[in-house]
């Protein structure tokens, strides 16, 4: 199998089925599996997937216990249980276009990690509904470049395609979205080649952001991410 798509979900019932349909249509020419890693979403995300894709063995749901909740551990568990020669993970809120996946996968021919990037030429963060998230993300990436170097422009991408060998060597670390900064920096330090594929990040289609729903929550996350950047600079 060429590609495993790992989809971490918490309350994405209205987004996950159209997302998987679009992923599968985009990957008509790539052998793949789709692994939804759901943390006991109360809105019935896992049930919606099982009902819709019952007849498609390429689509699986890993149901984790409610007390296992966490974005980084969910992605890691999906990676651990996946079988593709390459892996990809992304948000499940329809903010990242699955039609970009073939381009990310193809980019692995000349790289080890290919990320969807909002900050490389041609990319854009068009989340008009959450200007504070947008500003915070921009600021964190400017800070990350100043501290860790500008080899990567979208350290908090979260739209990541990688060769299996990379995720075998670089286990995800951290609590939430800072895992991505950590993963990209350590992968680069190990000599893996990272390329950025421009894409436009749009508003989540339905449901609530899990990163933060208030300015205070967002700043709290920002501080954690900032601390992770400084710690990385000191240790790697
Ligand atoms: N399994 C799992 N998925 C999560 C958790 N928190 C967030 N997610 C998923 O991670 C992705 C990113 O979250 P999202 O709310 O889009 O964050 P934002 O884009 O920063 O606002 C989405 O697909 C979420 O459903 C969690 O605790 N467990
Ligand atoms: Mg999102």
Coordinates of N, CA and C and ligand atoms in Angstrom, one line a residue:
X1 N 0.8 -1.2 0.0 CA 0.0 0.0 0.0 C 0.9 1.3 0.0
X2 N 0.5 2.2 -0.8 CA 1.3 3.4 -1.0 C 1.2 4.4 0.1
X3 N -0.1 4.7 0.5 CA -0.3 5.8 1.4 C -1.4 5.5 2.5
X4 N -1.0 5.9 3.7 CA -2.0 5.8 4.8 C -2.4 7.2 5.2
X5 N -3.7 7.5 5.2 CA -4.2 8.8 5.6 C -4.8 8.7 7.0
X6 N -4.1 9.4 8.0 CA -4.6 9.3 9.4 C -5.4 10.6 9.7
X7 N -6.6 10.4 10.2 CA -7.5 11.5 10.5 C -7.9 11.6 11.9
X8 N -7.3 12.5 12.7 CA -7.7 12.6 14.1 C -9.0 13.4 14.2
X9 N -9.9 12.8 15.0 CA -11.2 13.5 15.1 C -11.7 13.7 16.5
X10 N -12.2 14.9 16.8 CA -13.0 15.1 18.0 C -14.2 16.0 17.6
X11 N -15.4 15.4 17.6 CA -16.6 16.2 17.2 C -16.5 16.7 15.8
X12 N -16.3 15.9 14.8 CA -16.3 16.3 13.4 C -17.3 15.6 12.6
X13 N -18.5 15.3 13.2 CA -19.5 14.5 12.6 C -19.9 15.0 11.2
X14 N -20.1 16.3 11.1 CA -20.6 16.9 9.8 C -19.5 17.0 8.8
X15 N -18.3 17.0 9.2 CA -17.2 17.2 8.3 C -16.5 15.9 7.8
X16 N -16.5 14.9 8.6 CA -15.7 13.7 8.3 C -16.1 12.9 7.1
X17 N -17.4 12.7 6.9 CA -17.8 11.9 5.8 C -17.5 12.6 4.4
X18 N -17.9 13.8 4.2 CA -17.5 14.5 3.0 C -16.0 14.5 2.8
X19 N -15.3 14.7 3.9 CA -13.8 14.7 3.8 C -13.3 13.4 3.3
X20 N -13.7 12.3 3.9 CA -13.2 11.0 3.4 C -13.6 10.7 2.0
X21 N -14.8 11.1 1.6 CA -15.3 10.9 0.2 C -14.4 11.7 -0.8
X22 N -14.0 12.9 -0.4 CA -13.1 13.7 -1.3 C -11.7 13.2 -1.3
X23 N -11.2 12.7 -0.1 CA -9.9 12.0 -0.1 C -9.8 10.8 -1.0
X24 N -10.8 10.0 -0.9 CA -10.8 8.7 -1.7 C -10.9 9.1 -3.2
X25 N -11.7 10.1 -3.5 CA -11.8 10.5 -5.0 C -10.5 11.0 -5.5
X26 N -9.8 11.8 -4.6 CA -8.5 12.4 -5.0 C -7.4 11.3 -5.2
X27 N -7.6 10.2 -4.4 CA -6.5 9.2 -4.4 C -6.9 8.0 -5.3
X28 N -7.7 8.2 -6.3 CA -8.1 7.1 -7.2 C -7.0 6.4 -7.8
X29 N -5.8 7.0 -8.0 CA -4.7 6.4 -8.6 C -3.5 6.0 -7.6
X30 N -3.8 6.1 -6.3 CA -2.8 5.8 -5.3 C -3.5 4.8 -4.4
X31 N -2.8 3.6 -4.2 CA -3.4 2.6 -3.2 C -3.3 3.2 -1.8
X32 N -4.4 3.2 -1.1 CA -4.4 3.9 0.2 C -5.3 3.2 1.2
X33 N -5.1 3.7 2.5 CA -6.1 3.4 3.5 C -6.4 4.7 4.2
X34 N -7.6 4.7 4.9 CA -7.9 5.9 5.7 C -8.2 5.4 7.1
X35 N -7.5 6.0 8.1 CA -7.7 5.6 9.5 C -8.2 6.8 10.3
X36 N -9.4 6.7 10.7 CA -9.9 7.8 11.6 C -9.6 7.4 13.0
X37 N -9.0 8.3 13.7 CA -8.7 8.1 15.1 C -9.6 9.0 16.0
X38 N -10.6 8.4 16.5 CA -11.6 9.2 17.2 C -11.5 9.0 18.7
X39 N -11.6 10.1 19.5 CA -11.5 10.0 20.9 C -12.9 10.1 21.6
X40 N -13.7 9.1 21.3 CA -15.0 9.0 21.9 C -15.8 10.3 21.7
X41 N -15.8 10.9 20.5 CA -16.5 12.1 20.2 C -18.0 12.0 20.6
X42 N -18.5 12.8 21.5 CA -19.9 12.7 21.9 C -20.9 12.9 20.8
X43 N -20.4 13.6 19.7 CA -21.4 13.9 18.6 C -21.6 12.7 17.6
X44 N -20.9 11.6 17.9 CA -21.1 10.4 17.1 C -20.3 10.3 15.8
X45 N -19.1 11.0 15.8 CA -18.3 11.0 14.6 C -17.9 9.6 14.1
X46 N -17.5 8.7 15.1 CA -17.1 7.4 14.7 C -18.2 6.6 14.1
X47 N -19.4 6.7 14.7 CA -20.6 6.0 14.1 C -20.9 6.4 12.7
X48 N -20.8 7.8 12.5 CA -21.1 8.3 11.1 C -20.2 7.7 10.1
X49 N -18.9 7.5 10.5 CA -17.9 7.0 9.5 C -18.2 5.5 9.3
X50 N -18.5 4.8 10.4 CA -18.7 3.3 10.2 C -20.0 3.1 9.4
X51 N -21.0 3.9 9.6 CA -22.3 3.7 8.8 C -22.0 4.0 7.3
X52 N -21.4 5.1 7.0 CA -21.2 5.5 5.6 C -20.2 4.5 4.9
X53 N -19.2 4.1 5.6 CA -18.1 3.3 4.8 C -18.0 1.9 5.2
X54 N -19.2 1.3 5.7 CA -19.2 -0.1 6.1 C -18.7 -1.0 5.0
X55 N -19.0 -0.7 3.8 CA -18.7 -1.5 2.7 C -17.3 -1.2 2.1
X56 N -16.5 -0.4 2.7 CA -15.2 0.0 2.2 C -14.1 -0.3 3.3
X57 N -13.5 -1.5 3.1 CA -12.5 -2.0 4.1 C -11.3 -1.1 4.2
X58 N -11.1 -0.2 3.2 CA -10.0 0.7 3.2 C -10.2 1.8 4.2
X59 N -11.4 1.9 4.7 CA -11.7 3.0 5.7 C -11.9 2.3 7.1
X60 N -11.0 2.7 8.1 CA -11.1 2.1 9.4 C -11.3 3.2 10.4
X61 N -11.9 2.8 11.6 CA -12.0 3.7 12.7 C -11.3 3.1 13.9
X62 N -10.4 3.9 14.5 CA -9.8 3.4 15.7 C -10.5 4.2 16.8
X63 N -11.3 3.5 17.7 CA -12.0 4.2 18.7 C -11.1 4.2 20.0
X64 N -10.7 5.4 20.4 CA -10.0 5.4 21.7 C -10.9 5.8 22.8
X65 N -10.4 5.5 24.0 CA -11.3 5.7 25.2 C -11.3 7.2 25.5
X66 N -12.3 7.7 26.1 CA -12.5 9.1 26.4 C -11.3 9.7 27.2
X67 N -10.7 8.9 28.1 CA -9.6 9.4 28.9 C -8.3 9.4 28.1
X68 N -8.3 9.0 26.8 CA -7.1 9.0 26.0 C -7.0 10.3 25.2
X69 N -7.9 11.2 25.4 CA -8.0 12.4 24.5 C -6.7 13.1 24.3
X70 N -6.4 13.5 23.1 CA -5.3 14.3 22.8 C -4.9 14.2 21.3
X71 N -4.6 15.4 20.7 CA -4.4 15.4 19.3 C -3.1 14.6 18.9
X72 N -2.0 14.9 19.6 CA -0.7 14.4 19.3 C -0.7 12.8 19.4
X73 N -1.3 12.4 20.5 CA -1.3 10.9 20.8 C -2.2 10.2 19.8
X74 N -3.3 10.9 19.4 CA -4.2 10.3 18.4 C -3.5 10.1 17.0
X75 N -2.8 11.1 16.6 CA -2.1 11.0 15.3 C -1.0 9.9 15.4
X76 N -0.3 9.9 16.6 CA 0.8 8.9 16.7 C 0.2 7.5 16.7
X77 N -1.0 7.3 17.4 CA -1.6 6.0 17.4 C -2.0 5.6 16.0
X78 N -2.5 6.5 15.2 CA -2.9 6.2 13.8 C -1.7 5.8 13.0
X79 N -0.6 6.5 13.2 CA 0.6 6.2 12.5 C 1.1 4.8 12.8
X80 N 1.1 4.5 14.1 CA 1.6 3.2 14.6 C 0.7 2.1 14.0
X81 N -0.5 2.3 13.8 CA -1.4 1.2 13.3 C -1.6 1.3 11.8
X82 N -0.9 2.1 11.1 CA -1.0 2.3 9.7 C 0.0 1.4 8.9
X83 N -0.2 1.1 7.7 CA 0.6 0.2 6.9 C 1.2 0.8 5.7
X84 N 0.9 2.0 5.3 CA 1.4 2.5 4.0 C 2.8 2.8 4.0
X85 N 3.4 2.8 2.8 CA 4.8 3.2 2.6 C 5.1 4.7 3.0
X86 N 4.0 5.4 2.8 CA 4.0 6.9 3.2 C 2.8 7.1 4.0
X87 N 2.9 8.2 4.8 CA 1.7 8.5 5.7 C 1.3 10.0 5.4
X88 N 0.1 10.3 5.7 CA -0.3 11.7 5.7 C -1.3 11.9 6.8
X89 N -1.3 13.1 7.4 CA -2.3 13.5 8.3 C -2.7 14.9 8.1
X90 N -3.9 15.3 8.6 CA -4.5 16.6 8.3 C -5.6 16.9 9.3
X91 N -6.1 18.1 9.4 CA -7.3 18.5 10.1 C -8.5 17.9 9.4
X92 N -9.6 17.6 10.2 CA -10.8 17.0 9.6 C -11.9 18.0 9.6
X93 N -11.6 19.3 9.6 CA -12.7 20.3 9.6 C -12.9 20.9 8.2
X94 N -12.4 20.3 7.2 CA -12.5 20.7 5.8 C -11.8 22.1 5.6
X95 N -10.9 22.4 6.4 CA -10.1 23.7 6.2 C -8.9 23.5 5.3
X96 N -8.6 22.2 5.1 CA -7.4 21.8 4.2 C -8.0 21.0 3.1
X97 N -7.7 21.4 1.8 CA -8.3 20.7 0.7 C -7.7 19.4 0.4
X98 N -8.5 18.3 0.5 CA -7.9 17.0 0.3 C -7.4 16.8 -1.2
X99 N -7.9 17.7 -2.1 CA -7.4 17.6 -3.5 C -5.9 17.9 -3.6
X100 N -5.3 18.5 -2.5 CA -3.9 18.7 -2.5 C -3.1 17.5 -2.2
X101 N -3.7 16.4 -1.7 CA -3.0 15.3 -1.2 C -2.1 14.6 -2.3
X102 N -2.7 14.4 -3.5 CA -1.8 13.8 -4.6 C -0.5 14.6 -4.8
X103 N -0.6 16.0 -4.7 CA 0.5 16.8 -5.0 C 1.5 16.6 -3.8
X104 N 1.0 16.5 -2.6 CA 1.9 16.3 -1.5 C 2.6 15.0 -1.6
X105 N 1.8 14.0 -1.9 CA 2.4 12.6 -2.1 C 3.4 12.6 -3.2
X106 N 3.1 13.2 -4.3 CA 4.1 13.2 -5.4 C 5.4 13.9 -5.1
X107 N 5.3 14.9 -4.2 CA 6.5 15.7 -3.8 C 7.5 14.8 -3.0
X108 N 7.0 13.7 -2.5 CA 7.9 12.8 -1.8 C 8.9 12.1 -2.7
X109 N 8.7 12.2 -4.0 CA 9.7 11.6 -5.0 C 11.0 12.3 -4.8
X110 N 11.0 13.6 -4.4 CA 12.2 14.4 -4.3 C 12.4 14.9 -2.9
X111 N 11.7 14.3 -1.9 CA 11.8 14.8 -0.5 C 11.4 13.7 0.4
X112 N 11.6 14.0 1.7 CA 11.2 13.0 2.7 C 9.9 13.4 3.4
X113 N 9.7 14.7 3.5 CA 8.5 15.2 4.2 C 7.9 16.3 3.2
X114 N 6.6 16.3 3.0 CA 6.0 17.4 2.2 C 4.9 18.0 3.0
X115 N 4.9 19.3 3.2 CA 3.8 19.8 4.0 C 3.0 20.8 3.2
X116 N 1.7 20.9 3.5 CA 0.9 21.9 3.0 C 1.3 23.2 3.7
X117 N 1.6 24.3 2.9 CA 2.1 25.5 3.6 C 1.3 26.7 3.2
X118 N 1.0 27.5 4.2 CA 0.2 28.7 4.0 C 1.2 29.9 3.8
X119 N 2.4 29.7 4.1 CA 3.4 30.8 4.1 C 4.4 30.8 3.0
X120 N 4.4 29.7 2.2 CA 5.3 29.7 1.1 C 4.6 30.4 -0.1
X121 N 5.4 30.9 -1.1 CA 4.8 31.7 -2.2 C 3.6 30.9 -2.8
X122 N 2.5 31.5 -2.9 CA 1.3 30.9 -3.5 C 0.3 30.3 -2.5
X123 N 0.8 30.2 -1.2 CA -0.1 29.8 -0.1 C -0.8 30.9 0.6
X124 N -1.8 30.6 1.4 CA -2.5 31.7 2.0 C -3.3 31.1 3.2
X125 N -3.4 31.9 4.3 CA -4.3 31.6 5.4 C -5.6 32.4 5.2
X126 N -6.6 31.8 4.8 CA -7.9 32.6 4.5 C -9.0 32.3 5.5
X127 N -8.6 32.0 6.7 CA -9.6 31.8 7.8 C -10.1 33.1 8.3
X128 N -11.0 33.7 7.4 CA -11.5 35.1 7.8 C -12.3 35.1 9.0
X129 N -12.8 33.9 9.4 CA -13.7 33.9 10.6 C -12.9 34.0 11.9
X130 N -11.6 33.6 11.9 CA -10.8 33.6 13.1 C -9.6 34.4 13.0
X131 N -9.7 35.8 12.9 CA -8.6 36.6 12.6 C -7.5 36.5 13.7
X132 N -7.9 36.2 14.9 CA -7.0 36.1 16.0 C -6.1 34.8 15.8
X133 N -6.7 33.7 15.4 CA -6.0 32.5 15.2 C -5.0 32.7 14.1
X134 N -5.4 33.5 13.1 CA -4.6 33.7 11.9 C -3.4 34.5 12.3
X135 N -3.6 35.6 13.1 CA -2.5 36.5 13.5 C -1.5 35.7 14.4
X136 N -2.1 34.9 15.3 CA -1.3 34.1 16.3 C -0.4 33.1 15.5
X137 N -1.0 32.5 14.5 CA -0.2 31.5 13.8 C 0.9 32.2 13.0
X138 N 0.6 33.3 12.4 CA 1.7 34.1 11.7 C 2.8 34.5 12.6
X139 N 2.4 35.0 13.8 CA 3.4 35.5 14.7 C 4.3 34.3 15.2
X140 N 3.7 33.2 15.5 CA 4.4 32.0 16.0 C 5.4 31.6 15.0
X141 N 5.0 31.6 13.7 CA 5.9 31.1 12.7 C 7.1 32.1 12.4
X142 N 6.8 33.4 12.6 CA 7.9 34.4 12.5 C 8.9 34.1 13.6
X143 N 8.3 33.9 14.8 CA 9.2 33.6 16.0 C 10.0 32.3 15.8
X144 N 9.3 31.3 15.3 CA 9.9 30.0 15.1 C 11.1 30.1 14.1
X145 N 10.9 30.9 13.0 CA 11.9 31.1 12.0 C 13.1 31.9 12.6
X146 N 12.8 32.9 13.5 CA 13.9 33.6 14.1 C 14.7 32.7 15.0
X147 N 14.1 31.8 15.7 CA 14.8 31.0 16.7 C 15.3 29.7 16.1
X148 N 14.5 29.0 15.2 CA 14.9 27.7 14.7 C 15.5 27.8 13.3
X149 N 15.3 28.9 12.6 CA 15.8 29.0 11.3 C 14.7 29.0 10.3
X150 N 15.0 29.5 9.1 CA 13.9 29.7 8.1 C 13.8 28.7 7.0
X151 N 14.4 27.5 7.4 CA 14.3 26.4 6.4 C 12.8 25.9 6.2
X152 N 12.0 26.2 7.3 CA 10.6 25.8 7.2 C 9.8 27.1 7.4
X153 N 8.8 27.4 6.6 CA 8.0 28.6 6.7 C 6.7 28.4 7.4
X154 N 6.1 27.2 7.4 CA 4.9 26.9 8.1 C 5.1 25.7 9.1
X155 N 5.7 26.1 10.2 CA 6.0 25.1 11.2 C 4.8 24.5 11.9
X156 N 3.7 25.2 11.8 CA 2.5 24.7 12.5 C 1.5 24.2 11.5
X157 N 2.0 23.8 10.3 CA 1.1 23.3 9.2 C 0.0 22.3 9.6
X158 N 0.4 21.2 10.1 CA -0.5 20.2 10.5 C -1.1 19.4 9.3
X159 N -0.6 19.7 8.1 CA -1.0 19.0 6.8 C 0.3 18.4 6.3
X160 N 0.5 17.2 6.7 CA 1.9 16.6 6.6 C 1.8 15.3 5.9
X161 N 2.7 15.1 4.9 CA 2.9 13.8 4.2 C 4.4 13.4 4.4
X162 N 4.6 12.2 4.8 CA 6.0 11.8 5.0 C 6.3 10.4 4.6
X163 N 7.5 10.1 4.3 CA 7.9 8.7 4.1 C 7.8 8.0 5.4
X164 N 7.5 6.7 5.4 CA 7.4 5.9 6.6 C 8.7 6.0 7.5
X165 N 9.8 6.0 6.8 CA 11.1 6.1 7.6 C 11.2 7.3 8.5
X166 N 10.6 8.4 8.1 CA 10.7 9.6 8.9 C 9.9 9.5 10.2
X167 N 8.7 8.9 10.1 CA 7.9 8.8 11.3 C 8.4 7.6 12.2
X168 N 9.1 6.7 11.6 CA 9.7 5.7 12.4 C 10.9 6.3 13.2
X169 N 11.6 7.2 12.7 CA 12.7 7.8 13.4 C 12.4 9.0 14.3
X170 N 11.3 9.7 13.9 CA 10.9 10.9 14.6 C 9.5 10.7 15.2
X171 N 9.5 10.2 16.5 CA 8.2 10.0 17.1 C 7.6 11.4 17.5
X172 N 6.3 11.5 17.4 CA 5.7 12.8 17.7 C 5.8 13.1 19.2
X173 N 6.0 14.3 19.6 CA 6.2 14.7 21.0 C 5.4 16.0 21.2
X174 N 5.0 16.2 22.5 CA 4.3 17.4 22.8 C 2.8 17.1 23.1
X175 N 2.1 18.1 23.4 CA 0.7 17.9 23.9 C -0.3 18.1 22.7
X176 N -0.2 19.3 22.1 CA -1.2 19.6 21.0 C -0.4 20.0 19.8
X177 N -0.7 21.2 19.2 CA -0.2 21.5 17.9 C 1.3 21.8 17.8
X178 N 1.9 22.0 19.0 CA 3.4 22.2 19.0 C 4.1 20.9 18.5
X179 N 3.4 19.8 18.5 CA 4.1 18.6 18.0 C 4.6 18.8 16.6
X180 N 3.9 19.6 15.8 CA 4.3 19.8 14.4 C 5.6 20.6 14.3
X181 N 5.8 21.6 15.1 CA 7.0 22.4 15.1 C 8.2 21.5 15.5
X182 N 7.9 20.7 16.5 CA 8.9 19.7 17.0 C 9.3 18.7 15.9
X183 N 8.3 18.1 15.3 CA 8.5 17.1 14.3 C 9.3 17.6 13.1
X184 N 8.9 18.8 12.6 CA 9.6 19.3 11.4 C 11.0 19.7 11.8
X185 N 11.2 20.3 12.9 CA 12.6 20.7 13.3 C 13.5 19.5 13.5
X186 N 13.0 18.5 14.2 CA 13.9 17.4 14.5 C 14.1 16.6 13.2
X187 N 13.1 16.5 12.3 CA 13.3 15.8 11.0 C 14.4 16.5 10.2
X188 N 14.3 17.8 10.2 CA 15.3 18.6 9.4 C 16.7 18.4 10.0
X189 N 16.8 18.4 11.3 CA 18.1 18.2 12.0 C 18.7 16.8 11.7
X190 N 17.8 15.8 11.5 CA 18.3 14.5 11.1 C 18.7 14.4 9.7
X191 N 18.5 15.5 8.9 CA 18.9 15.5 7.5 C 17.8 15.1 6.5
X192 N 16.5 15.0 7.0 CA 15.4 14.7 6.1 C 15.1 15.9 5.3
X193 N 14.8 15.8 4.1 CA 14.5 16.9 3.2 C 13.0 17.3 3.3
X194 N 12.7 18.5 3.6 CA 11.3 19.0 3.7 C 11.0 19.9 2.6
X195 N 9.8 19.7 1.9 CA 9.4 20.7 0.9 C 8.0 21.2 1.3
X196 N 7.7 22.4 0.9 CA 6.5 23.1 1.2 C 5.6 23.3 0.0
X197 N 4.4 22.8 0.0 CA 3.5 22.9 -1.1 C 2.5 23.9 -0.8
X198 N 2.3 25.0 -1.6 CA 1.4 26.0 -1.2 C -0.1 25.6 -1.2
X199 N -0.8 26.0 -0.2 CA -2.3 25.8 -0.3 C -3.0 26.9 0.5
X200 N -4.3 27.0 0.3 CA -5.1 28.0 1.0 C -5.9 27.3 2.1
X201 N -5.6 27.8 3.3 CA -6.3 27.3 4.5 C -7.6 28.1 4.7
X202 N -8.8 27.4 4.7 CA -10.0 28.1 4.8 C -10.7 27.9 6.1
X203 N -11.8 28.6 6.3 CA -12.6 28.5 7.6 C -13.1 27.0 7.8
X204 N -13.1 26.6 9.0 CA -13.6 25.2 9.3 C -15.1 25.2 8.8
X205 N -15.5 24.1 8.2 CA -16.9 24.0 7.6 C -18.0 24.1 8.7
X206 N -17.8 23.2 9.8 CA -18.8 23.2 10.8 C -18.2 22.8 12.1
X207 N -18.8 23.1 13.2 CA -18.2 22.7 14.5 C -17.3 23.7 15.1
X208 N -16.6 23.4 16.2 CA -15.8 24.3 16.9 C -14.3 24.0 16.8
X209 N -13.4 25.0 16.8 CA -12.0 24.8 16.9 C -11.7 24.1 18.2
X210 N -10.7 23.2 18.1 CA -10.3 22.5 19.4 C -9.0 23.2 19.9
X211 N -8.4 24.0 19.0 CA -7.2 24.7 19.5 C -7.6 25.7 20.6
X212 N -8.6 26.5 20.3 CA -9.1 27.5 21.2 C -10.4 28.1 20.7
X213 N -11.3 28.5 21.7 CA -12.6 29.1 21.3 C -12.6 30.5 21.9
X214 N -11.6 30.9 22.6 CA -11.5 32.2 23.2 C -10.1 32.8 23.1
X215 N -10.0 34.2 23.2 CA -8.7 34.8 23.1 C -7.8 34.3 24.2
X216 N -8.3 34.1 25.4 CA -7.5 33.7 26.5 C -6.9 32.3 26.2
X217 N -7.8 31.4 25.7 CA -7.4 30.0 25.4 C -6.3 30.0 24.3
X218 N -6.5 31.0 23.3 CA -5.5 31.0 22.2 C -4.2 31.5 22.7
X219 N -4.2 32.5 23.5 CA -2.9 33.0 24.0 C -2.2 32.0 24.9
X220 N -3.0 31.2 25.6 CA -2.4 30.1 26.4 C -1.7 29.1 25.6
X221 N -2.4 28.7 24.5 CA -1.8 27.8 23.5 C -0.5 28.4 22.9
X222 N -0.6 29.7 22.6 CA 0.5 30.4 22.0 C 1.8 30.4 22.9
X223 N 1.5 30.5 24.2 CA 2.6 30.5 25.1 C 3.3 29.1 25.2
X224 N 2.4 28.1 25.1 CA 2.9 26.7 25.1 C 3.8 26.5 23.9
X225 N 3.3 26.9 22.7 CA 4.0 26.7 21.5 C 5.3 27.5 21.5
X226 N 5.3 28.7 22.0 CA 6.5 29.5 22.1 C 7.5 28.9 23.0
X227 N 7.1 28.3 24.1 CA 8.0 27.7 25.0 C 8.6 26.4 24.3
X228 N 7.8 25.7 23.5 CA 8.3 24.5 22.8 C 9.4 24.9 21.8
X229 N 9.2 26.1 21.2 CA 10.2 26.6 20.2 C 11.5 26.9 20.9
X230 N 11.4 27.6 22.1 CA 12.7 27.9 22.8 C 13.4 26.6 23.3
X231 N 12.6 25.7 23.8 CA 13.1 24.4 24.3 C 13.8 23.7 23.2
X232 N 13.2 23.6 22.1 CA 13.8 22.9 20.9 C 15.1 23.5 20.5
X233 N 15.2 24.9 20.5 CA 16.4 25.6 20.1 C 17.5 25.2 21.1
X234 N 17.2 25.0 22.4 CA 18.2 24.7 23.4 C 18.6 23.3 23.4
X235 N 17.8 22.4 22.9 CA 18.1 21.0 23.0 C 18.4 20.3 21.7
X236 N 18.1 20.9 20.5 CA 18.4 20.3 19.2 C 19.1 21.2 18.3
Ligands
LIG1 N1 -8.6 12.3 18.2 C1 -8.5 13.6 18.5 N2 -8.6 14.6 17.6 C2 -8.5 15.9 18.0 C3 -8.4 16.3 19.3 N3 -8.3 17.6 19.4 C4 -8.4 18.1 18.1 N4 -8.5 17.0 17.3 C5 -8.7 17.0 15.8 O1 -7.5 17.7 15.3 C6 -7.8 18.5 14.2 C7 -7.4 19.9 14.4 O2 -8.3 20.5 15.3 P1 -9.0 21.9 15.0 O3 -10.2 22.1 15.9 O4 -9.3 21.9 13.5 O5 -7.9 22.9 15.3 P2 -7.6 24.4 14.7 O6 -7.6 24.2 13.2 O7 -6.3 24.8 15.2 O8 -8.7 25.2 15.2 C8 -9.3 18.3 13.9 O9 -9.5 17.3 13.0 C9 -9.8 17.9 15.3 O10 -11.0 17.1 15.2 C10 -8.3 15.2 20.3 O11 -8.2 15.5 21.5 N5 -8.4 13.9 19.8
LIG2 MG1 -8.6 23.1 12.0

